[in-house]
mmCIF file of C-alpha atoms in Angstrom:
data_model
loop_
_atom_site.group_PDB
_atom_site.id
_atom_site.type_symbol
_atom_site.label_atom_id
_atom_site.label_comp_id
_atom_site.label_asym_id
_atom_site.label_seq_id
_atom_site.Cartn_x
_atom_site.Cartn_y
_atom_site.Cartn_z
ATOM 1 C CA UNK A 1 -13.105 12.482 1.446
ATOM 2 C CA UNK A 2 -14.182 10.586 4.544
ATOM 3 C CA UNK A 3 -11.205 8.782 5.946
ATOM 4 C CA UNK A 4 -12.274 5.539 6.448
ATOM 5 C CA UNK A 5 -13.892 5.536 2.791
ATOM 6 C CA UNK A 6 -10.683 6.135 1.736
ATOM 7 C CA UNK A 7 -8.999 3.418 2.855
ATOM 8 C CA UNK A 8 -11.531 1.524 1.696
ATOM 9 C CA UNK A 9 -11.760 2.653 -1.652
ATOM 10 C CA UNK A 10 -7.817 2.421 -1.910
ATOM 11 C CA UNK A 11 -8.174 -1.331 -0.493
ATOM 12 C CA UNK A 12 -10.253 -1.783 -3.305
ATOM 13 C CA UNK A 13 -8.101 -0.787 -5.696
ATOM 14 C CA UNK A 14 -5.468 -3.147 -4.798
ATOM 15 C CA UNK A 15 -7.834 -5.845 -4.839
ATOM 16 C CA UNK A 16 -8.952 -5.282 -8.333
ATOM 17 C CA UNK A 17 -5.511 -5.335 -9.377
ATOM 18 C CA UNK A 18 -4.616 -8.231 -7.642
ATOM 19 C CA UNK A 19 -7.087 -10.143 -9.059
ATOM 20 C CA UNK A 20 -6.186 -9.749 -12.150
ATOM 21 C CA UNK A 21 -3.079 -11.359 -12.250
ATOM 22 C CA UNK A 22 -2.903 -14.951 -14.029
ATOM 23 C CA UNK A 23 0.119 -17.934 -13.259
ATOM 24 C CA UNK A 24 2.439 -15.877 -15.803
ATOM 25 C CA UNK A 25 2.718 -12.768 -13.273
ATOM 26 C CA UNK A 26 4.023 -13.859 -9.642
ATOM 27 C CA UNK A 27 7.877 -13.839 -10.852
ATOM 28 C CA UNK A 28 7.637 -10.790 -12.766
ATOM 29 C CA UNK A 29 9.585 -7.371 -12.129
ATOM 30 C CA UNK A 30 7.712 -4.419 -10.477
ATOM 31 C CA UNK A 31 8.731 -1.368 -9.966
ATOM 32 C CA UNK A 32 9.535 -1.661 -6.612
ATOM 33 C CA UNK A 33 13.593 -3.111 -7.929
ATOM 34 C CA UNK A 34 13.766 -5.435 -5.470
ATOM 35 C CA UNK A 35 10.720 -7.145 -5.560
ATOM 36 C CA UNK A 36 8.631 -9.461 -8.368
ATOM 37 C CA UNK A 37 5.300 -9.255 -8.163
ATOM 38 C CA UNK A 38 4.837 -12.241 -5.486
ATOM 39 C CA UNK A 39 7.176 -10.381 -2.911
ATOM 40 C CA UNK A 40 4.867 -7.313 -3.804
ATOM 41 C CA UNK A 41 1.787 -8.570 -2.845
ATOM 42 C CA UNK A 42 3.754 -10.485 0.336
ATOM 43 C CA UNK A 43 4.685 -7.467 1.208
ATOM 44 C CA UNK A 44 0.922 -5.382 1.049
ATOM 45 C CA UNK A 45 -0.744 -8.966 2.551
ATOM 46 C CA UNK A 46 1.918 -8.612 5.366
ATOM 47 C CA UNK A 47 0.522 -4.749 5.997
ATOM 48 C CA UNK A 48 -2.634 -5.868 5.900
ATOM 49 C CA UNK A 49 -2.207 -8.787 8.607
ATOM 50 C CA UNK A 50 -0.452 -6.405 11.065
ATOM 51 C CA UNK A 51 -3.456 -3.686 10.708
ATOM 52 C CA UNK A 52 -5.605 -5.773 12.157
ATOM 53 C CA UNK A 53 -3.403 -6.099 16.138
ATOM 54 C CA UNK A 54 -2.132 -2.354 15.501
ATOM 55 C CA UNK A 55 -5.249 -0.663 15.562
ATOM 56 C CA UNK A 56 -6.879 -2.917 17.953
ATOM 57 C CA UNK A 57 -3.819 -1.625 20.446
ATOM 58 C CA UNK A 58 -1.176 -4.662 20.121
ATOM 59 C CA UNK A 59 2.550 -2.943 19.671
ATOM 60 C CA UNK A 60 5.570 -4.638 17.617
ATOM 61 C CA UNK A 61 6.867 -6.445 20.249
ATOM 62 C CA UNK A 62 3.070 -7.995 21.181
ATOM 63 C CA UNK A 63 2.757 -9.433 17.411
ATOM 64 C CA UNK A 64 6.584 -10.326 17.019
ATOM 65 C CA UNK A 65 7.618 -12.553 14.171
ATOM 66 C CA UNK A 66 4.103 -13.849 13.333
ATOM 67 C CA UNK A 67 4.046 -12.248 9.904
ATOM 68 C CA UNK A 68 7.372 -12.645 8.614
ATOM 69 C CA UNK A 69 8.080 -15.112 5.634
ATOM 70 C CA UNK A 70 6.000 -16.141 2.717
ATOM 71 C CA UNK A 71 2.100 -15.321 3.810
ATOM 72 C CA UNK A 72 0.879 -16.495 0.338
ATOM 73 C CA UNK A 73 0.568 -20.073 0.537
ATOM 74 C CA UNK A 74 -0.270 -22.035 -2.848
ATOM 75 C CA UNK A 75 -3.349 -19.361 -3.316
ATOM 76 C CA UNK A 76 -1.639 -15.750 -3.586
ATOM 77 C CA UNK A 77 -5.024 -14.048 -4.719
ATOM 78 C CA UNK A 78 -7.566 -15.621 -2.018
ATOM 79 C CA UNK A 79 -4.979 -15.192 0.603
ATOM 80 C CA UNK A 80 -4.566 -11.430 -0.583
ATOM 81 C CA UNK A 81 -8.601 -10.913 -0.894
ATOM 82 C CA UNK A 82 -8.827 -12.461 2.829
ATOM 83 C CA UNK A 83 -6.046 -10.072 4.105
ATOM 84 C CA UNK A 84 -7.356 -6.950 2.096
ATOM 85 C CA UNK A 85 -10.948 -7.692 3.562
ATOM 86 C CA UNK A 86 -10.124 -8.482 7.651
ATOM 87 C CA UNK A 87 -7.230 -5.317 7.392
ATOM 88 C CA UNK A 88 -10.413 -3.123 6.103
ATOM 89 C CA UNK A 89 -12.743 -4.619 8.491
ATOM 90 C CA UNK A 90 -10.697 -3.626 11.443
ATOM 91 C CA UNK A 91 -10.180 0.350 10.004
ATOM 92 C CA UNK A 92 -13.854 0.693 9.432
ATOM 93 C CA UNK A 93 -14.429 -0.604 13.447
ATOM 94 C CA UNK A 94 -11.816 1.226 14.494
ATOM 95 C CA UNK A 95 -11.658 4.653 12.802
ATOM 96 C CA UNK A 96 -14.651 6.034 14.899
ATOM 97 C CA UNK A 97 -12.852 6.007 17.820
ATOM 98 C CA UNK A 98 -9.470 7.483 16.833
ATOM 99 C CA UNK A 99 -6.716 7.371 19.281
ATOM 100 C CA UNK A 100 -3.293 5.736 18.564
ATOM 101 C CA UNK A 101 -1.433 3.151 16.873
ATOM 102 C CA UNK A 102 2.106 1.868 18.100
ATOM 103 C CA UNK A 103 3.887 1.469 15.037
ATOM 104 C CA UNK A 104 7.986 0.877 14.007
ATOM 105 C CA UNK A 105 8.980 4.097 15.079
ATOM 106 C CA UNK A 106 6.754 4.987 18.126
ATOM 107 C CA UNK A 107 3.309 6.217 18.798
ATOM 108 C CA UNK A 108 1.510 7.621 16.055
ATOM 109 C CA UNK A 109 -2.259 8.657 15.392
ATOM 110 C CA UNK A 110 -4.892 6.042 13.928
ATOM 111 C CA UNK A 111 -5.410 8.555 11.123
ATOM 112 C CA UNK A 112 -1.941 9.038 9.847
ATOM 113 C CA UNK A 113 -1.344 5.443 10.325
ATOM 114 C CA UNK A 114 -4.790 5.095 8.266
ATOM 115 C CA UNK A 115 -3.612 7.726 5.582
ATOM 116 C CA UNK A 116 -0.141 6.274 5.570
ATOM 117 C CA UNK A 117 -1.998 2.437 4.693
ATOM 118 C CA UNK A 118 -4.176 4.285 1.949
ATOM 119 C CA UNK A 119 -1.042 5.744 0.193
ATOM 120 C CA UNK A 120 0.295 2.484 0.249
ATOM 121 C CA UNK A 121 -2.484 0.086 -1.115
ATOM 122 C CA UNK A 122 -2.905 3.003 -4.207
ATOM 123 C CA UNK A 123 0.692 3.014 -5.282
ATOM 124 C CA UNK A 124 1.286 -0.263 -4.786
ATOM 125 C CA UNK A 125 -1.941 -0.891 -6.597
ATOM 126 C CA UNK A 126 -0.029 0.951 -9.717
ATOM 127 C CA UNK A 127 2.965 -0.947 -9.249
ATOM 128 C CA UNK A 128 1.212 -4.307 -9.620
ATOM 129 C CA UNK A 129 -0.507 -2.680 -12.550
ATOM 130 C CA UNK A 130 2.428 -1.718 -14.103
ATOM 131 C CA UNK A 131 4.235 -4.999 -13.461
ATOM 132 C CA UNK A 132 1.359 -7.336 -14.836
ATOM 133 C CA UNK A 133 0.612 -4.960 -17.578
ATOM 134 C CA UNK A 134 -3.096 -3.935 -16.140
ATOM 135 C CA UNK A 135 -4.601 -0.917 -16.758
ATOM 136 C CA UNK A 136 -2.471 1.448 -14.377
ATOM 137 C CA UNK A 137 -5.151 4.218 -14.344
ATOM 138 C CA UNK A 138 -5.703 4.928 -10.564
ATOM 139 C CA UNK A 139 -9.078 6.762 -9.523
ATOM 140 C CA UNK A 140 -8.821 10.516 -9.807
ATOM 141 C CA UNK A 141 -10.280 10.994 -6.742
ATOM 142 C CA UNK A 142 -7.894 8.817 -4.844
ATOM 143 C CA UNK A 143 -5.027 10.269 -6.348
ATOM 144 C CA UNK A 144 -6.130 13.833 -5.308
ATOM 145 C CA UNK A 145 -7.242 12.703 -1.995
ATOM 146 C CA UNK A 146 -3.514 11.324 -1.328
ATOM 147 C CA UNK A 147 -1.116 13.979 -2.995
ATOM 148 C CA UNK A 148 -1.851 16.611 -0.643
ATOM 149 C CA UNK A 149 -1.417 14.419 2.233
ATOM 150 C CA UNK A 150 1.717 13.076 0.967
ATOM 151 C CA UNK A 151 3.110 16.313 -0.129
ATOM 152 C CA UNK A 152 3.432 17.156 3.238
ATOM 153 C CA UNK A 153 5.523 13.755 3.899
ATOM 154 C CA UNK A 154 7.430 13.474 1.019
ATOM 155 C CA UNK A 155 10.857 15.047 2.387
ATOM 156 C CA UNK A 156 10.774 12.828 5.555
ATOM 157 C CA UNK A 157 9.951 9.502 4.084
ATOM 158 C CA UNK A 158 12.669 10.092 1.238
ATOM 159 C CA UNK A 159 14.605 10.715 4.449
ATOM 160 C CA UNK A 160 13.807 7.738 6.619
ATOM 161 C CA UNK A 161 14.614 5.556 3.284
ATOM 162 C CA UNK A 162 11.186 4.405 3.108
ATOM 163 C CA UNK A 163 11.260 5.784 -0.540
ATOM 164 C CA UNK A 164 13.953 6.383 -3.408
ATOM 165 C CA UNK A 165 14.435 9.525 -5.043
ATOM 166 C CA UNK A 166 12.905 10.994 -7.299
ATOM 167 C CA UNK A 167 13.594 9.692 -10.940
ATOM 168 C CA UNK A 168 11.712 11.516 -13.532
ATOM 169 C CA UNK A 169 9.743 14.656 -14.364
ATOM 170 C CA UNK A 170 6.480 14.255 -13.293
ATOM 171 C CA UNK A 171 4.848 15.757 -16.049
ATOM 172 C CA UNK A 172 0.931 17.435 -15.471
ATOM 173 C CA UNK A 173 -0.891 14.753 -14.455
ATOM 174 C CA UNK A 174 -2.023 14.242 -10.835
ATOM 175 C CA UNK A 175 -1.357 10.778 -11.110
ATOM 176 C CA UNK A 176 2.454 11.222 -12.280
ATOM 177 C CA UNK A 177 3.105 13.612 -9.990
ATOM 178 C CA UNK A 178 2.001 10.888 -7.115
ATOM 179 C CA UNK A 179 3.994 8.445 -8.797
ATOM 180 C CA UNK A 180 7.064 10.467 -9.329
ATOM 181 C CA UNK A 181 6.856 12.243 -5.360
ATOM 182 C CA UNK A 182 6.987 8.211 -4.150
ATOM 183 C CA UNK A 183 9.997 7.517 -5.989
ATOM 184 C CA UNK A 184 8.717 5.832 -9.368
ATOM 185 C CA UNK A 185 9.016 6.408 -12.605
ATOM 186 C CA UNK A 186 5.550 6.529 -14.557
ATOM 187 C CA UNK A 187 7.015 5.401 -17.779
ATOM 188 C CA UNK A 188 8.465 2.240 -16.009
ATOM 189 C CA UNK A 189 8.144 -0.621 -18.278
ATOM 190 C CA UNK A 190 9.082 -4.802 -17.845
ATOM 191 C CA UNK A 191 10.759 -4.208 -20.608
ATOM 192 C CA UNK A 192 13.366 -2.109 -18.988
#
């Protein structure tokens, strides 16, 4: 699959699942421990608001504090939409040209930095599911489209800290293996 598509098709999964999420859901528990389901979609909307300087050639120190705190305002979902839509915007201009993004941790390439922003949007998309009891099915072809890429990252993100360990047996679904490699548990549950 066609990188930029992807993105956009995993943009578009977070969307959908944050647009189905009601009054009851911001202060609920996610999968993600330390987070309820407003500090989830902070957290995604803040992504979002620094892809747009990133791959236009801005670096950390250029963008600074700007994004910190609560980006959600008294409308979580249009302010999520708006962020989803100008972060998506700027990856679809961008992608053509390639080059490089200056990110956290250095210089890194506009298409793992792209890749990197898909895998996040489609497991945080099943988090949010999962925490406002949505239908946590992710596209098939999404899921496929990111485990290989991940595969290859699993052992150095788990090593950075950027995700836990792994919690449960994946089982034989694509999906649960995904779920399981980023350091979920597909059987997580509110109720826990």
């Amino acid at each position: 699959m066609e990188l930029g598509a992807l993105h956009e098709r995993t943009v578009g999964e977070w969307t959908r699942m944050v647009e189905g999420l009601d009054a009851s859901h911001w202060g609920r528990p996610t999968p993600c421990t330390d987070w309820t389901v407003r500090d989830l979609v902070n957290h995604v909307v803040g992504e979002e608001l620094w892809t747009v300087p990133l791959v236009h050639g801005a670096t950390i120190e250029e963008v600074g504090d700007r994004f910190d705190g609560d980006l959600l305002g008294d409308d979580p979902v249009a302010r999520a939409r708006a962020a989803a839509q100008e972060a998506a915007a700027a990856v679809h201009e961008r992608m053509p040209s390639g080059g490089t993004v200056h990110l956290s941790y250095g210089e890194e390439q506009l298409g793992e930095y792209v890749h990197q922003l898909a895998a996040d949007h489609l497991v945080h998309a099943w988090d949010l599911a999962m925490a406002s009891g949505q239908d946590a099915a992710l596209d098939p072809e999404l899921v496929d489209a990111l485990s290989g890429w991940f595969a290859d990252r699993e052992d150095l993100y788990r090593s950075a800290g950027v995700i836990g360990a792994r919690v449960a047996d994946p089982g034989d679904d694509a999906q649960s293996r995904l779920i399981v490699a980023t350091g979920r548990d597909p059987g997580w549950s509110t109720k826990a």
